[in-house]
Every structure is written in structure tokens, then in C-alpha cells.
Coordinates of C-alpha atoms in Angstrom, one line a residue:
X56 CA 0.0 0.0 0.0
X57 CA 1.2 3.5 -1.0
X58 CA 2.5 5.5 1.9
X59 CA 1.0 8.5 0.8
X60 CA -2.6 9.1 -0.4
X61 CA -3.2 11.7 -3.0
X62 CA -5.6 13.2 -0.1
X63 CA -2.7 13.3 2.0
X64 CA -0.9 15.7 -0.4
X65 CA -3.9 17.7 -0.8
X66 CA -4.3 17.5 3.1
X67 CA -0.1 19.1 2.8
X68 CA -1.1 21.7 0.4
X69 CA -0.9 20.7 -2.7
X70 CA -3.6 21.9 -5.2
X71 CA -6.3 19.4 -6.9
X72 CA -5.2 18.9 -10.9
X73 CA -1.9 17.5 -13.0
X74 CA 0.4 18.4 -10.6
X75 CA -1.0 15.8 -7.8
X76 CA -0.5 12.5 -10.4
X77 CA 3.2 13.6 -10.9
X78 CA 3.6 14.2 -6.7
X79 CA 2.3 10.6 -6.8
X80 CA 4.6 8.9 -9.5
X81 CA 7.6 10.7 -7.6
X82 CA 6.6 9.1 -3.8
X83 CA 6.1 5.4 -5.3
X84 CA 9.7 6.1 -6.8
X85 CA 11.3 7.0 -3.3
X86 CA 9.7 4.3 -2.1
X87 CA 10.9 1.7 -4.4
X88 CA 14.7 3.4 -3.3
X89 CA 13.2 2.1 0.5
X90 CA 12.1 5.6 1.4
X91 CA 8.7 4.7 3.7
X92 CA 9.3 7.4 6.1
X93 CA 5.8 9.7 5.0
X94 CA 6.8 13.1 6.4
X95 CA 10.7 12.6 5.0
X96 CA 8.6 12.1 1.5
X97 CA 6.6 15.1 1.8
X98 CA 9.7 16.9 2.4
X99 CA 11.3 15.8 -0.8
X100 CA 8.6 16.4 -2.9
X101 CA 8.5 20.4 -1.3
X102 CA 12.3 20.4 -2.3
X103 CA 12.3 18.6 -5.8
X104 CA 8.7 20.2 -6.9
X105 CA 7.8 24.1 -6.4
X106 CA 5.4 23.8 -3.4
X107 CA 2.3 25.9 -4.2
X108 CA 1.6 29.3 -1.7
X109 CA -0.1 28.7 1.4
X110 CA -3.5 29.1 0.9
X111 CA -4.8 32.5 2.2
X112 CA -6.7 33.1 5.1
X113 CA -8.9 35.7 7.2
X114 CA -7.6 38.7 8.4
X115 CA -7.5 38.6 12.4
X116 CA -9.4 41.5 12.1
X117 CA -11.1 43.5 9.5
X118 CA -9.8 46.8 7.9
X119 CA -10.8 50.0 9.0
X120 CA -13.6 51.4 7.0
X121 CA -14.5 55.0 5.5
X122 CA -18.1 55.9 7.6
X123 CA -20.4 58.5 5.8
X124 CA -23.1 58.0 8.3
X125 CA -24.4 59.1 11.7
X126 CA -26.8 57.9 14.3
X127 CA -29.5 60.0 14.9
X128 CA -31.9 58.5 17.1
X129 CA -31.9 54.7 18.9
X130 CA -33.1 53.0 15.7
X131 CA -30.3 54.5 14.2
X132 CA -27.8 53.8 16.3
X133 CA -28.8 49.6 16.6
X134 CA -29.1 49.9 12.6
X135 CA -25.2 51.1 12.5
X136 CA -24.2 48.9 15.2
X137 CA -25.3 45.7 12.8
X138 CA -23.9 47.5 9.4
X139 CA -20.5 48.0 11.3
X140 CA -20.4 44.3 12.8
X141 CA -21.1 43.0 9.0
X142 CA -18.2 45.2 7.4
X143 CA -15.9 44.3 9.7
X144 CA -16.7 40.8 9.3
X145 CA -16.4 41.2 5.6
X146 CA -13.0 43.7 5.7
X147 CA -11.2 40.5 7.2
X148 CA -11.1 39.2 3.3
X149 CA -8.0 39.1 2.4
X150 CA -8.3 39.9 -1.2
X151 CA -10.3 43.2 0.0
X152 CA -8.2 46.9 0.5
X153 CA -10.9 49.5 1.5
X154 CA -14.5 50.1 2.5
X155 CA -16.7 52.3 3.5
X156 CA -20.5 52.6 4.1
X157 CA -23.3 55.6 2.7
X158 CA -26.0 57.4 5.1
X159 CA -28.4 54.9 4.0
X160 CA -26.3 52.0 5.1
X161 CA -28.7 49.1 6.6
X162 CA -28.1 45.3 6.9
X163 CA -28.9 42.8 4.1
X164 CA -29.1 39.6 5.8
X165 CA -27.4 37.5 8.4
X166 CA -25.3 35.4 6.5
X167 CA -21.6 35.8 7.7
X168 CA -19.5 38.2 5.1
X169 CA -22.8 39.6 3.7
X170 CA -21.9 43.4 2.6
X171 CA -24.2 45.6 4.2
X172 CA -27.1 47.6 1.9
X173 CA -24.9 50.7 1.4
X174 CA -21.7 49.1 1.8
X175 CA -18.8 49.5 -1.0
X176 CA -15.5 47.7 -1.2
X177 CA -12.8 47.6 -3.3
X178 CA -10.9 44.7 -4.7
X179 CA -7.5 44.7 -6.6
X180 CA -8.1 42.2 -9.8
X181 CA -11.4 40.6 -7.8
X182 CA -14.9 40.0 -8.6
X183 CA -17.3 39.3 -5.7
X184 CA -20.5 38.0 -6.7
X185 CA -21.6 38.3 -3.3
X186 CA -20.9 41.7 -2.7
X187 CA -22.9 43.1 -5.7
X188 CA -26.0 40.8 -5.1
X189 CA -28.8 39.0 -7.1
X190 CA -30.4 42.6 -8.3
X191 CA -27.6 43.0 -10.3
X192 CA -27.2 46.8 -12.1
X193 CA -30.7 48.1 -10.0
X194 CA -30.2 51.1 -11.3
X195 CA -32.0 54.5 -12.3
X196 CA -32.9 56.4 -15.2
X197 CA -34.8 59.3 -16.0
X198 CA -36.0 60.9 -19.2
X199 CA -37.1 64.4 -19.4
X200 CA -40.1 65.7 -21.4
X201 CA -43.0 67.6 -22.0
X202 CA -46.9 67.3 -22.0
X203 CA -50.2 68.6 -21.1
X204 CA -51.6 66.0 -20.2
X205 CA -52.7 65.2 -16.5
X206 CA -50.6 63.6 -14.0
X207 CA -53.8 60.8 -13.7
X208 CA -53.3 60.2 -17.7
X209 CA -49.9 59.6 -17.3
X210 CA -50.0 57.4 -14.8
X211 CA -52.3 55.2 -16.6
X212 CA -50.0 55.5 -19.5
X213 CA -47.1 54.5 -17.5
X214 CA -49.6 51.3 -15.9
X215 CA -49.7 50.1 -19.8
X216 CA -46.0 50.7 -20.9
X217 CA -44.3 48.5 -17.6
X218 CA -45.0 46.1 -15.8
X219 CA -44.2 44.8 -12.1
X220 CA -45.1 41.5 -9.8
X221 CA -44.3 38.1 -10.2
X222 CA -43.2 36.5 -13.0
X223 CA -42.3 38.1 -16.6
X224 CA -44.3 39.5 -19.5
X225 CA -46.9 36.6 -20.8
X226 CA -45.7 35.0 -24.8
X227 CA -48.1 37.4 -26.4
X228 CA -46.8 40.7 -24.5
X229 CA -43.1 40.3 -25.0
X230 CA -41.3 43.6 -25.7
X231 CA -38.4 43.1 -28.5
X232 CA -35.1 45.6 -27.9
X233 CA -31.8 45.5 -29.7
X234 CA -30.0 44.1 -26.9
X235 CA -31.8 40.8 -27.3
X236 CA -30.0 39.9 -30.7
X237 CA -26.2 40.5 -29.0
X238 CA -24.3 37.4 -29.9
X239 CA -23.5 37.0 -26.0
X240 CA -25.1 33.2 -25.4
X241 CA -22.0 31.2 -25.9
X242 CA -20.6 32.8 -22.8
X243 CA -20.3 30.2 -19.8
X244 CA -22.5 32.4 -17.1
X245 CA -25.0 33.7 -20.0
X246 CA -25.5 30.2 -22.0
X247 CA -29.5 29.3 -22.0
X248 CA -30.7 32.9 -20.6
X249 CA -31.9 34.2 -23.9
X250 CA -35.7 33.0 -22.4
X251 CA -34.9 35.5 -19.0
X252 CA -33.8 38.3 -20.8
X253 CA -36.9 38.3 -23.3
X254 CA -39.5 37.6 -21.3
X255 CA -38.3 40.4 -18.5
X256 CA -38.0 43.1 -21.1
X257 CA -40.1 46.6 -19.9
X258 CA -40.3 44.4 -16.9
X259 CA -39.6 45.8 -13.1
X260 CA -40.0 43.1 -10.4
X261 CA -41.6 44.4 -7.4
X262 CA -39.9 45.1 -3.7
X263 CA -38.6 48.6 -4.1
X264 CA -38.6 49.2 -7.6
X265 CA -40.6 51.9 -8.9
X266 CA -41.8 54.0 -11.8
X267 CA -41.9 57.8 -11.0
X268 CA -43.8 60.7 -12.3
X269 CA -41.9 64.3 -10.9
X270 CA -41.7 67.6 -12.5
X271 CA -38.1 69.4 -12.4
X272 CA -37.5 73.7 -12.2
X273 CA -34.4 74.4 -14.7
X274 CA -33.0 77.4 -14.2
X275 CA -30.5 79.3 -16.0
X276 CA -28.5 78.1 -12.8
X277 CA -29.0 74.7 -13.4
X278 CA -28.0 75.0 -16.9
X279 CA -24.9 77.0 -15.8
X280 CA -23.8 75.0 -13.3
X281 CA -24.0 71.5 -15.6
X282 CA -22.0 73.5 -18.6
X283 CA -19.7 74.4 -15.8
X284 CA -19.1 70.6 -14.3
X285 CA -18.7 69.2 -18.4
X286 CA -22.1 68.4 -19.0
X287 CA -22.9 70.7 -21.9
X288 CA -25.3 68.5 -23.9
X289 CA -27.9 68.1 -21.1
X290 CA -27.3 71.7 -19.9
X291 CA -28.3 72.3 -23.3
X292 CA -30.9 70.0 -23.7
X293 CA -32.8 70.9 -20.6
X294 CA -32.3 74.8 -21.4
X295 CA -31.4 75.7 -24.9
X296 CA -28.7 79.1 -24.8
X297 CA -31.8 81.2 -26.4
X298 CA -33.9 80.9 -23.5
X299 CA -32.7 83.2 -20.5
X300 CA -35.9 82.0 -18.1
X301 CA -36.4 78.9 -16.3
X302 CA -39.1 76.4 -17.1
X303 CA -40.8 73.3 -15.8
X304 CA -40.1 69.6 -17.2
X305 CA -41.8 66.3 -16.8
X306 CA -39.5 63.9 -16.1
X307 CA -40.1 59.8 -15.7
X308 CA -37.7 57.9 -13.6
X309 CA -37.9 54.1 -13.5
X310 CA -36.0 51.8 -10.8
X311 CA -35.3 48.1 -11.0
X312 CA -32.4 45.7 -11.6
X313 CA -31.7 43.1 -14.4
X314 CA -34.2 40.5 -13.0
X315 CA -34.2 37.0 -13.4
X316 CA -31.0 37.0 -16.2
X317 CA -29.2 39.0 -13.4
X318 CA -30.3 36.3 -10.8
X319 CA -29.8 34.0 -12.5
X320 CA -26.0 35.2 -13.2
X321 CA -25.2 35.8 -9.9
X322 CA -26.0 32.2 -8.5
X323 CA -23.8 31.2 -11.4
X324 CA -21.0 33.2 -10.7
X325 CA -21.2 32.8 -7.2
X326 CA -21.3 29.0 -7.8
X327 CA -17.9 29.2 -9.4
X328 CA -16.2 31.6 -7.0
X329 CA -17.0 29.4 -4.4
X330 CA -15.3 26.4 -6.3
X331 CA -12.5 28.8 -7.6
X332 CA -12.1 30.5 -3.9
X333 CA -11.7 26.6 -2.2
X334 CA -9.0 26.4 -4.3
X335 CA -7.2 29.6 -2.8
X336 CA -7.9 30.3 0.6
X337 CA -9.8 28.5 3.6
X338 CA -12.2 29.4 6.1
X339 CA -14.2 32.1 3.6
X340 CA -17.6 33.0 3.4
X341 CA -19.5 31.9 1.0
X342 CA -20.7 35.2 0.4
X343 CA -17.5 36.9 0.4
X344 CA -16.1 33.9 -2.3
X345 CA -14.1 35.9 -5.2
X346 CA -13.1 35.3 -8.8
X347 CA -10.0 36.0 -10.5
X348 CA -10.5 39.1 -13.0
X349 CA -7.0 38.0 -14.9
X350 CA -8.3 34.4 -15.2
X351 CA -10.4 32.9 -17.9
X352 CA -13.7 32.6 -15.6
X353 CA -13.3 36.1 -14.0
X354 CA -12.9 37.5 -17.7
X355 CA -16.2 35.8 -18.7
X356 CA -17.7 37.1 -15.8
X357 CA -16.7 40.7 -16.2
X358 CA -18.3 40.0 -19.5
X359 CA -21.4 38.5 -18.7
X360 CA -22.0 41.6 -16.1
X361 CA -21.4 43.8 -19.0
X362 CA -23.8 42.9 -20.9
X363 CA -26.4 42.8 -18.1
X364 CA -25.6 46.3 -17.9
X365 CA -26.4 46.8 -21.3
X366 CA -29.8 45.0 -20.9
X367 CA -30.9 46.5 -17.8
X368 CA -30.2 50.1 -19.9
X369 CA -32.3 48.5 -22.5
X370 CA -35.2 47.4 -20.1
X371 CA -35.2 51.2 -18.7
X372 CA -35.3 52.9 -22.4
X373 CA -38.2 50.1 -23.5
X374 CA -40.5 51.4 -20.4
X375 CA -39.7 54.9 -20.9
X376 CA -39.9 54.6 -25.3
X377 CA -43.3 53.1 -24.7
X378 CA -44.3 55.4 -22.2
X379 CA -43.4 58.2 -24.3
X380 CA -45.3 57.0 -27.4
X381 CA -48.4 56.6 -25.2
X382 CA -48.4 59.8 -23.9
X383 CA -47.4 61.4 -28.1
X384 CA -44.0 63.2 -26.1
X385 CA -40.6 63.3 -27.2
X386 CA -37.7 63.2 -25.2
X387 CA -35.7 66.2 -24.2
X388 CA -32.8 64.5 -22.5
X389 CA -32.3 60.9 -20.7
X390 CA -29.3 60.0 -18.4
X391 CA -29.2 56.9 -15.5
X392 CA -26.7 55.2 -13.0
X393 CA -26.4 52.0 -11.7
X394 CA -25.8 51.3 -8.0
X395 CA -25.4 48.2 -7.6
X396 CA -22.7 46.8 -9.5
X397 CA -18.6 46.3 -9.9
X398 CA -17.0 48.9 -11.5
X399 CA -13.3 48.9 -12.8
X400 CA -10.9 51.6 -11.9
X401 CA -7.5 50.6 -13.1
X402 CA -7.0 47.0 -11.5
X403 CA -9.5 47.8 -8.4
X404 CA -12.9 46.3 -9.0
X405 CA -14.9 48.8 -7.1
X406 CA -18.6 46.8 -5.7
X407 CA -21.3 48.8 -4.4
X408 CA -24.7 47.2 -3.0
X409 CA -26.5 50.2 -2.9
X410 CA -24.3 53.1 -3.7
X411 CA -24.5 55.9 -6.4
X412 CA -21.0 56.2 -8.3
X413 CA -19.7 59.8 -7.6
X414 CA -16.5 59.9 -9.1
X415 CA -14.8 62.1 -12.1
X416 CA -15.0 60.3 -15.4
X417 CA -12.3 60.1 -17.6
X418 CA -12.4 63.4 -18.9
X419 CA -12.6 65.1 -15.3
X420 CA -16.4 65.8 -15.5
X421 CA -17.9 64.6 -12.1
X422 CA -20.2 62.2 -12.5
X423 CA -24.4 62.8 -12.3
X424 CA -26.4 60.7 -10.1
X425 CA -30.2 60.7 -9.1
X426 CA -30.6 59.4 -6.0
X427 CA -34.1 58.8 -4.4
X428 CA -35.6 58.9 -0.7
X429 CA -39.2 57.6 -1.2
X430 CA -42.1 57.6 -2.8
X431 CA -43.2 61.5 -1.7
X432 CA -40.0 62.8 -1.3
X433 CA -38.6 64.4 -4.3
X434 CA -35.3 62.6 -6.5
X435 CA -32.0 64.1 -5.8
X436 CA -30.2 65.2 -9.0
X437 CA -26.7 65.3 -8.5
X438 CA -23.1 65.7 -9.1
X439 CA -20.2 63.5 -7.5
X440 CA -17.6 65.5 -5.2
X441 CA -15.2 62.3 -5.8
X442 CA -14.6 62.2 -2.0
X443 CA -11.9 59.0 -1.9
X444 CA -12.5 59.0 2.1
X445 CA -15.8 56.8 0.8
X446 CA -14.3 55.3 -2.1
X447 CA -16.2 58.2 -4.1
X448 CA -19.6 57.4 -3.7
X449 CA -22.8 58.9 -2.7
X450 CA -26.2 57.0 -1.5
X451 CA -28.7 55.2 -4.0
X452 CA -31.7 56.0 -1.3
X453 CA -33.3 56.9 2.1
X454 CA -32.1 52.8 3.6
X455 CA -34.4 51.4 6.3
X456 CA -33.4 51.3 10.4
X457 CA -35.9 48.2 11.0
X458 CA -36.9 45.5 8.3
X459 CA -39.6 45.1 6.3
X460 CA -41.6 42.6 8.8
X461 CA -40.3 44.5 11.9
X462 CA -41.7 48.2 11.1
X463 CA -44.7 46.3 10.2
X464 CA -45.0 45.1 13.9
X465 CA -45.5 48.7 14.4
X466 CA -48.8 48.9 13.2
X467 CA -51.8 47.4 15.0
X468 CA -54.9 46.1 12.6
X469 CA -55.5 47.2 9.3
X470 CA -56.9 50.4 10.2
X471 CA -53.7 51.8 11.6
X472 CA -51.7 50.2 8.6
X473 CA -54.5 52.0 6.1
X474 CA -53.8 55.1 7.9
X475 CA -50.0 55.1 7.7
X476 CA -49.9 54.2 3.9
X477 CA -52.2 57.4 3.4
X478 CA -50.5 59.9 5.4
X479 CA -47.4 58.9 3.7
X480 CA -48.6 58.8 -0.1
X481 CA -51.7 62.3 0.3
X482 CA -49.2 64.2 -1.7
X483 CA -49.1 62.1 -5.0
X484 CA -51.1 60.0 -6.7
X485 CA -50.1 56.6 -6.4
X486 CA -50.9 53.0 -7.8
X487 CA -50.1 49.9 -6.7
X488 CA -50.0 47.6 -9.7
X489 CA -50.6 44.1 -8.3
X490 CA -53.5 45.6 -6.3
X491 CA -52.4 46.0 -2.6
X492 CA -50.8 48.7 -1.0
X493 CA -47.7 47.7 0.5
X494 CA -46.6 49.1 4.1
X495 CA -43.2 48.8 3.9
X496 CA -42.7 50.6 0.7
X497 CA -43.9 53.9 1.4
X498 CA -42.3 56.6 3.0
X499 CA -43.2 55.1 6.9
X500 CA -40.7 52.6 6.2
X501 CA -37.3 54.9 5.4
X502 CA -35.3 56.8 7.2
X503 CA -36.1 60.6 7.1
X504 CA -35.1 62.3 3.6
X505 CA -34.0 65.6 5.8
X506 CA -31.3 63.6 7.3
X507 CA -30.1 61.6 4.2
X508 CA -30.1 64.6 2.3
X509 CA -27.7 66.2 5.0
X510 CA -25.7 63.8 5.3
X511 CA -24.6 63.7 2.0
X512 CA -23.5 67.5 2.4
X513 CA -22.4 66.4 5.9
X514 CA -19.7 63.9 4.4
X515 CA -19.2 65.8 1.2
X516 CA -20.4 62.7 -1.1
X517 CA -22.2 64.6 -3.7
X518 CA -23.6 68.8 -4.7
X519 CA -27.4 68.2 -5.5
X520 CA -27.6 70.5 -8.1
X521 CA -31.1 69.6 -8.5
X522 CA -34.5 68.1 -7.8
X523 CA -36.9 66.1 -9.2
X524 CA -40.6 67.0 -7.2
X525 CA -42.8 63.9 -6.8
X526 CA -46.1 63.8 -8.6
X527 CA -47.1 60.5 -8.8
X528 CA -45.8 56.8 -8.5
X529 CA -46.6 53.4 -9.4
X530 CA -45.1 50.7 -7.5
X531 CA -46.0 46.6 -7.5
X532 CA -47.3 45.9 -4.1
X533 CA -48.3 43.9 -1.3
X534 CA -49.0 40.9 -4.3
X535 CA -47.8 38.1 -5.9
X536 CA -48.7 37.4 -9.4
X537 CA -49.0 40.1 -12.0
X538 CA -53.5 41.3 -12.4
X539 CA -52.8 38.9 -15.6
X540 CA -52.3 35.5 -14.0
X541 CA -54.3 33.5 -12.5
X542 CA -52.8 30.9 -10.0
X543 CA -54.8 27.6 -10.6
X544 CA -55.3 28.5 -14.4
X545 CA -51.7 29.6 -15.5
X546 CA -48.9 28.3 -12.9
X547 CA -48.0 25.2 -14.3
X548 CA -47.5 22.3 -11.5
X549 CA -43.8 23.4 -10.4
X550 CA -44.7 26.9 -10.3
X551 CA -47.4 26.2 -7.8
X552 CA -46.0 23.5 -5.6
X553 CA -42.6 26.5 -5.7
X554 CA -45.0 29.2 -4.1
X555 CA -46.5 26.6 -1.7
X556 CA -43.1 26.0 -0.6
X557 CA -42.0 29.5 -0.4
X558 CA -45.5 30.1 2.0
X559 CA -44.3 27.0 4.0
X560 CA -40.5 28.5 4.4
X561 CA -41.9 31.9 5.3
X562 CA -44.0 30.6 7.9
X563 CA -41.0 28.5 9.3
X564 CA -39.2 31.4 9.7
X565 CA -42.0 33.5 11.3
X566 CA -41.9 30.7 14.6
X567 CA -38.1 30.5 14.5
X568 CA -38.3 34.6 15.3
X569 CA -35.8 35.0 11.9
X570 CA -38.1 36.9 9.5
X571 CA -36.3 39.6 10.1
X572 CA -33.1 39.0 8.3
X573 CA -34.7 37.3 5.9
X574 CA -37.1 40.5 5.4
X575 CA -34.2 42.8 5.1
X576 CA -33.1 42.3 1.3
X577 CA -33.4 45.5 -0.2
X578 CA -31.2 46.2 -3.7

């Protein structure tokens, strides 16, 4: 019997592949020269055969992080207490150099090396698939316009032009964009999600996502202050040089992600950094598992999120092209961010879970961002200070001190929920698409725009240069299924027996008292 085992040199160091088989040939040779001895043969095989790098580890302690955020109040203070806790728990990454965490910073989960929502960290030739989520690109984008039409008629335009609940678009309702016909399938994390990306086109989801009717004051100010910053096509767009007085624009802003092809990317690249991290280092979180940029997966992968952030831009200008050909407008001027995504800077792969890029671009223009607090609050236009304390970003929204299910506690009986949800929405009109309001999605359930707002002048993030005044908003709701579907008559078998299961799971949780980091996944 062979002294040594190919698990015992994998057990020593060694990595799986080629290089065991030869470690293997060379041990049955020293023991045919009467070498039995099994640690004198592992030393000979370190000194004949270059021994691989120890495989990396946790930091003892996590890095100090960049903190663009202060406590308040006592929900505030327990909210910061758990966002700190997870980024020091994920700053113990090795692979990781800096992080920092936005005013609307709140937890996203329990899982251990779970980025916070508002957390950013950077990573030198690193893709975390964890660390940017399964919303992959949510993002915003806003198109400016003009009509005389009521805000009530453009809502119900904007109900027939998108779409939100469970689900995607039925066969006879799909929405063709350019995008679609990219010759992108044959990539390893895209191959067989041509079906996801065409039936979620003009699609939004539901949870947070929104569709936004606001009105915008430009002023020669405005217009000034964009030309000033680089931005001299939308300063001219918005406010042509031959008129000297302000005026009012519509403007529609949409919110969502890359739905189920981003989901389904995510599990697949976080399948493979899992696998690819094993390889590396030892005792990592699963959610904090990394791929290499400079390898061939981490290169598909750059790819693959690439294009999704092609698509989602797609699935923002199909809502807001069909909106605008409802409503017979034309569009003045569009622009959009994403905040939740990797970005590249050089060899740093920058990933934000909820946070608004506020850098310079590459020809020193600081970047524009809209940022939004809630439903009645209005959208933040603005420009990126490129504060490097914070990695240079800003906030993507208000963020939540309690979770979905635990602010809901709040409320006793469905009277005092019914009078929370209007108080909070009286200003604008609003509609829920899949039928029920939904609690935990109006303005009850953020933290106070005042203080976000502040804060980003507190910490220098970002100059809102402008804002967007709420008129009306359309949201998906308390609901499952889209009006269109009908559970017994549509779902097919799977589907159903995957939302009993999903009802079952959620009322396991409820008894185990963990709903509420299971509640808390906002994008």
C-alpha cells in the first residue's frame, strides 16, 4: 500500500489537478529506493517540486472602513451597530483593500461576510459576486419631457407601458429591444438565458422598484452649473442658450435591476467563485467567495455583467420609449446610474450594493447621479464630489433602520396600517400595480429624507444641483402574481408547488423569530 494518499498531499497543500499525479509517480519512486518514512517524503517532494503558496486566510481583524453615516436616534444607532459588525466581518477578506459605508447603510441579511445595503468595497483584480447581489445593475434612469396632459393620464399610460409582480411579460406581451440579438449566449454564465432576458423586457420586479412621475424647475442656474461641471449637452438639452428663463419639465424615472438574467448570473458566478475560492484560501464565506478578474472565468464574468448592464439600460429605455409614445412626447434628455454593480478603476474592482457612483469620469467631469428617498419625497439630481474617504460614492436612497416585517410590527390592525400608507402617499397619486398597497414601501418605512439629504452634504459625497418634485408613482405591491395571471389557471405544476413552498418557508421562519433578516433584502 502507498504511503502517501493523494488526499494526504492535498491535506499538505498541494492543489487538486496535473500536478497531484506527478507528486504521486515521484513518492512510489522513493519508495521503491526504500524511502517509507511519510513526512521525510513530503519533504522531498517540497524540495524537488515548487510547493504551491499557502493558501490565504482571514484577516484577524477587518480593515478599517471609511463611515459617511451618523446615528440619529436609537433605531439608528442599533441599525449602525449591525452594518458596522457586517463590514468588519467582511474587511477580514484578504483579497479586500478598503471600505466604506453611505448614510443609507442598513443590513442585508445575516449570513456571515454579507456586505451591508450601502456598503462598497474595493478589490484589486477581484470580482465578488456576493458583494454586488442578485439585483444585479438596480439602477435608475430618468427621461425628461414635455406634456399637457394630467398627472392621472400619465400614470395610466405609464400602468400600460411597464410592468411589475411576479413573474415576466406573458408569450403574447413580449417587448423586442436590440439588446436581445447580442451574440453574448455562448458565454459560460449567459449560455441558456436568452428566455430570461426576453420575457423580463419593460419588466420591473416588485420590492422597491418603482416607476416615478416628478416635475423638475431648470433654471439658467442649473444649466450653468451643468456646462460648468462638463455636461454641456444636457445643460443644453434641458435649457437651450436662447432661453434666459427657467421652465418646468416632466420627467419619468424608472427603478429596478436586471431580473431573473441578473439572478440567474449571480447564482452562477457565485457558484464558481465558491469552487475557484476553495482552491485559494480557507475558512471564507461563501458570500465573500471571489473570482479572479486576470483568469479565464473572472474575464467571462466581467463579461457576462457587461452585458447585463447593457440590458438592464435596454429594459429602462423600452419602459420609458413606450411610455413616451403613449403619452405622443418626445424626449428632451435621458441620463441613469447604476448602484449596484462592480466597476473597474485601473486593476480595483470597485462593488457597491447600494451606492451611487460619484466619481470624475475620464475626462474630469464629475459624475451625475439621481438618488431617491421615497415615494413622496422628491429625487436628488446630482453631481459626485469624488470624495476617496468613501471610495467616491454617494447613497442610491433613504435605507431602512428596521426591516420590512419589523416596522410592520408597528402597526396594529388594518386600520392603523391603512392610515400610515395614506398619510405617507396624500401628496401624490399613487398606484399599486398588483393591487395592494404595500406598508413597507412607502415613506413610513425609510429613514427621514432631511437627514439623508444632509448627510450627503455632511460627508461631502455629492452637490445636488437639482430636484426632481414627486407627482405621482406606481409601485408593485403587497402581491404576488401580475393582475394577468391566475394561480390555478396559468402556474404550471412546479410553479405552484414553488409558491407553496415558499408560504411554507416563510411561515417556518415567522416561529423561528428569523423573519427579520430574511425581510431585510433590499437592492
Amino acid at each position: 500500500m502507498a504511503v502517501l494518499s493523494g488526499e494526504d498531499l492535498l491535506e499538505a497543500g498541494w492543489p487538486e489537478g496535473p500536478v497531484i499525479r506527478r507528486l504521486l509517480v515521484a513518492s512510489a519512486e522513493y519508495e521503491e529506493r526504500g524511502i517509507n518514512d511519510p513526512a521525510y517524503i513530503l519533504k522531498l517532494l517540497a524540495r524537488d517540486f515548487e510547493r504551491p503558496p499557502d493558501k490565504l486566510t482571514l484577516r484577524p481583524e477587518g480593515l478599517a472602513f471609511g463611515e459617511a453615516i451618523e446615528a440619529t436616534c436609537p433605531e439608528d444607532e442599533g441599525n449602525v451597530a449591525k452594518v458596522r459588525k457586517h463590514m468588519r466581518e467582511l474587511l477580514r477578506n484578504p483579497i479586500l483593500e478598503s471600505g466604506a459605508i453611505m448614510p443609507d447603510a442598513c443590513p442585508a441579511g445575516s449570513s456571515p461576510g454579507t456586505i451591508p445595503v450601502g456598503g462598497v468595497i474595493a478589490a484589486r483584480n477581484a470580482i465578488i459576486p456576493g458583494a454586488h447581489s442578485a439585483d444585479i445593475c438596480c439602477s435608475m434612469y430618468a427621461t425628461f419631457f414635455e406634456s399637457d396632459q394630467s398627472v392621472t393620464e400619465l400614470l395610466e399610460a405609464l400602468m400600460d407601458s411597464t410592468r411589475f409582480g411576479y413573474g415576466g411579460r406573458k408569450p403574447d406581451d413580449l417587448v423586442h429591444h436590440p439588446v436581445l440579438d447580442e451574440p453574448v449566449w455562448t458565454n459560460r454564465f449567459l449560455t441558456g438565458l436568452e428566455d430570461k432576458a426576453r420575457i423580463h423586457m419593460a419588466d420591473q420586479g416588485d420590492g422597491n422598484h418603482f416607476a416615478f412621475l416628478g416635475k423638475i424647475k431648470v433654471t439658467p442656474a442649473l444649466r450653468s452649473t451643468l456646462e460648468e461641471a462638463g455636461h454641456d449637452e444636457l445643460a443644453a438639452s434641458l435649457l437651450p442658450d436662447d432661453m434666459d428663463v427657467e421652465r418646468t419639465l416632466q420627467v419619468l424615472v424608472t427603478h429596478h435591476g436586471s431580473r431573473g438574467l441578473g439572478a440567474h448570473l449571480y447564482k452562477r458566478g457565485l457558484n464558481v467563485a465558491i469552487k475557484e475560492t476553495a482552491k485559494r484560501a480557507k475558512n471564507i464565506p461563501k458570500q465573500s467567495a471571489w473570482l479572479d478578474a486576470t483568469g479565464p472565468d473572472g474575464e467571462q464574468y466581467w463579461e457576462a455583467l457587461q452585458y447585463v448592464a447593457r440590458w438592464t439600460r435596454a429594459n429602462h429605455e423600452s419602459i420609458h420609449a413606450r411610455f413616451l409614445e403613449r403619452t405622443e412626447s418626445d424626449a428632451m434628455a435621458a441620463f441613469g446610474n447604476e448602484h449596484n454593480f462592480v466597476w473597474k478603476r485601473g486593476a480595483v474592482f470597485l462593488h457597491g450594493k447600494g451606492a451611487t457612483p460619484a466619481w470624475k469620469d475620464e475626462t474630469d467631469r464629475p459624475l451625475l447621479g439621481l438618488i431617491p428617498l421615497n415615494m413622496a419625497a422628491p429625487i436628488l439630481m446630482v453631481l459626485g464630489r469624488d470624495n476617496e474617504d468613501y471610495l467616491s460614492f454617494a447613497p442610491h436612497g433613504a435605507g431602512r433602520n428596521l426591516s420590512r416585517t419589523a416596522m410592520k410590527r408597528k402597526y396594529r390592525g388594518p386600520k392603523e396600517t391603512e392610515r400610515a400608507i395614506e398619510e405617507g402617499t396624500k401628496s401624490i397619486e399613487v398606484r399599486w400595480y398588483c393591487g395592494d398597497p404595500d406598508l413597507s414601501e412607502t415613506p413610513v418605512a425609510y429613514k427621514p429624507a432631511e437627514q439623508v439629504r444632509a448627510q450627503i452634504e455632511q460627508f461631502e459625497l455629492a452637490d445636488v444641483v437639482a430636484e426632481i418634485e414627486p407627482l405621482g408613482s406606481i409601485m408593485a405591491g403587497d402581491s404576488g402574481p401580475p393582475p394577468w395571471m391566475s394561480r390555478k389557471e396559468e402556474l404550471s405544476p412546479k410553479q405552484i408547488r414553488q409558491i407553496g413552498h415558499r408560504a411554507d418557508r416563510r411561515k417556518t421562519r415567522q416561529k423561528l423569530g428569523n423573519q427579520d433578516a430574511w425581510e431585510d433584502q433590499v437592492s
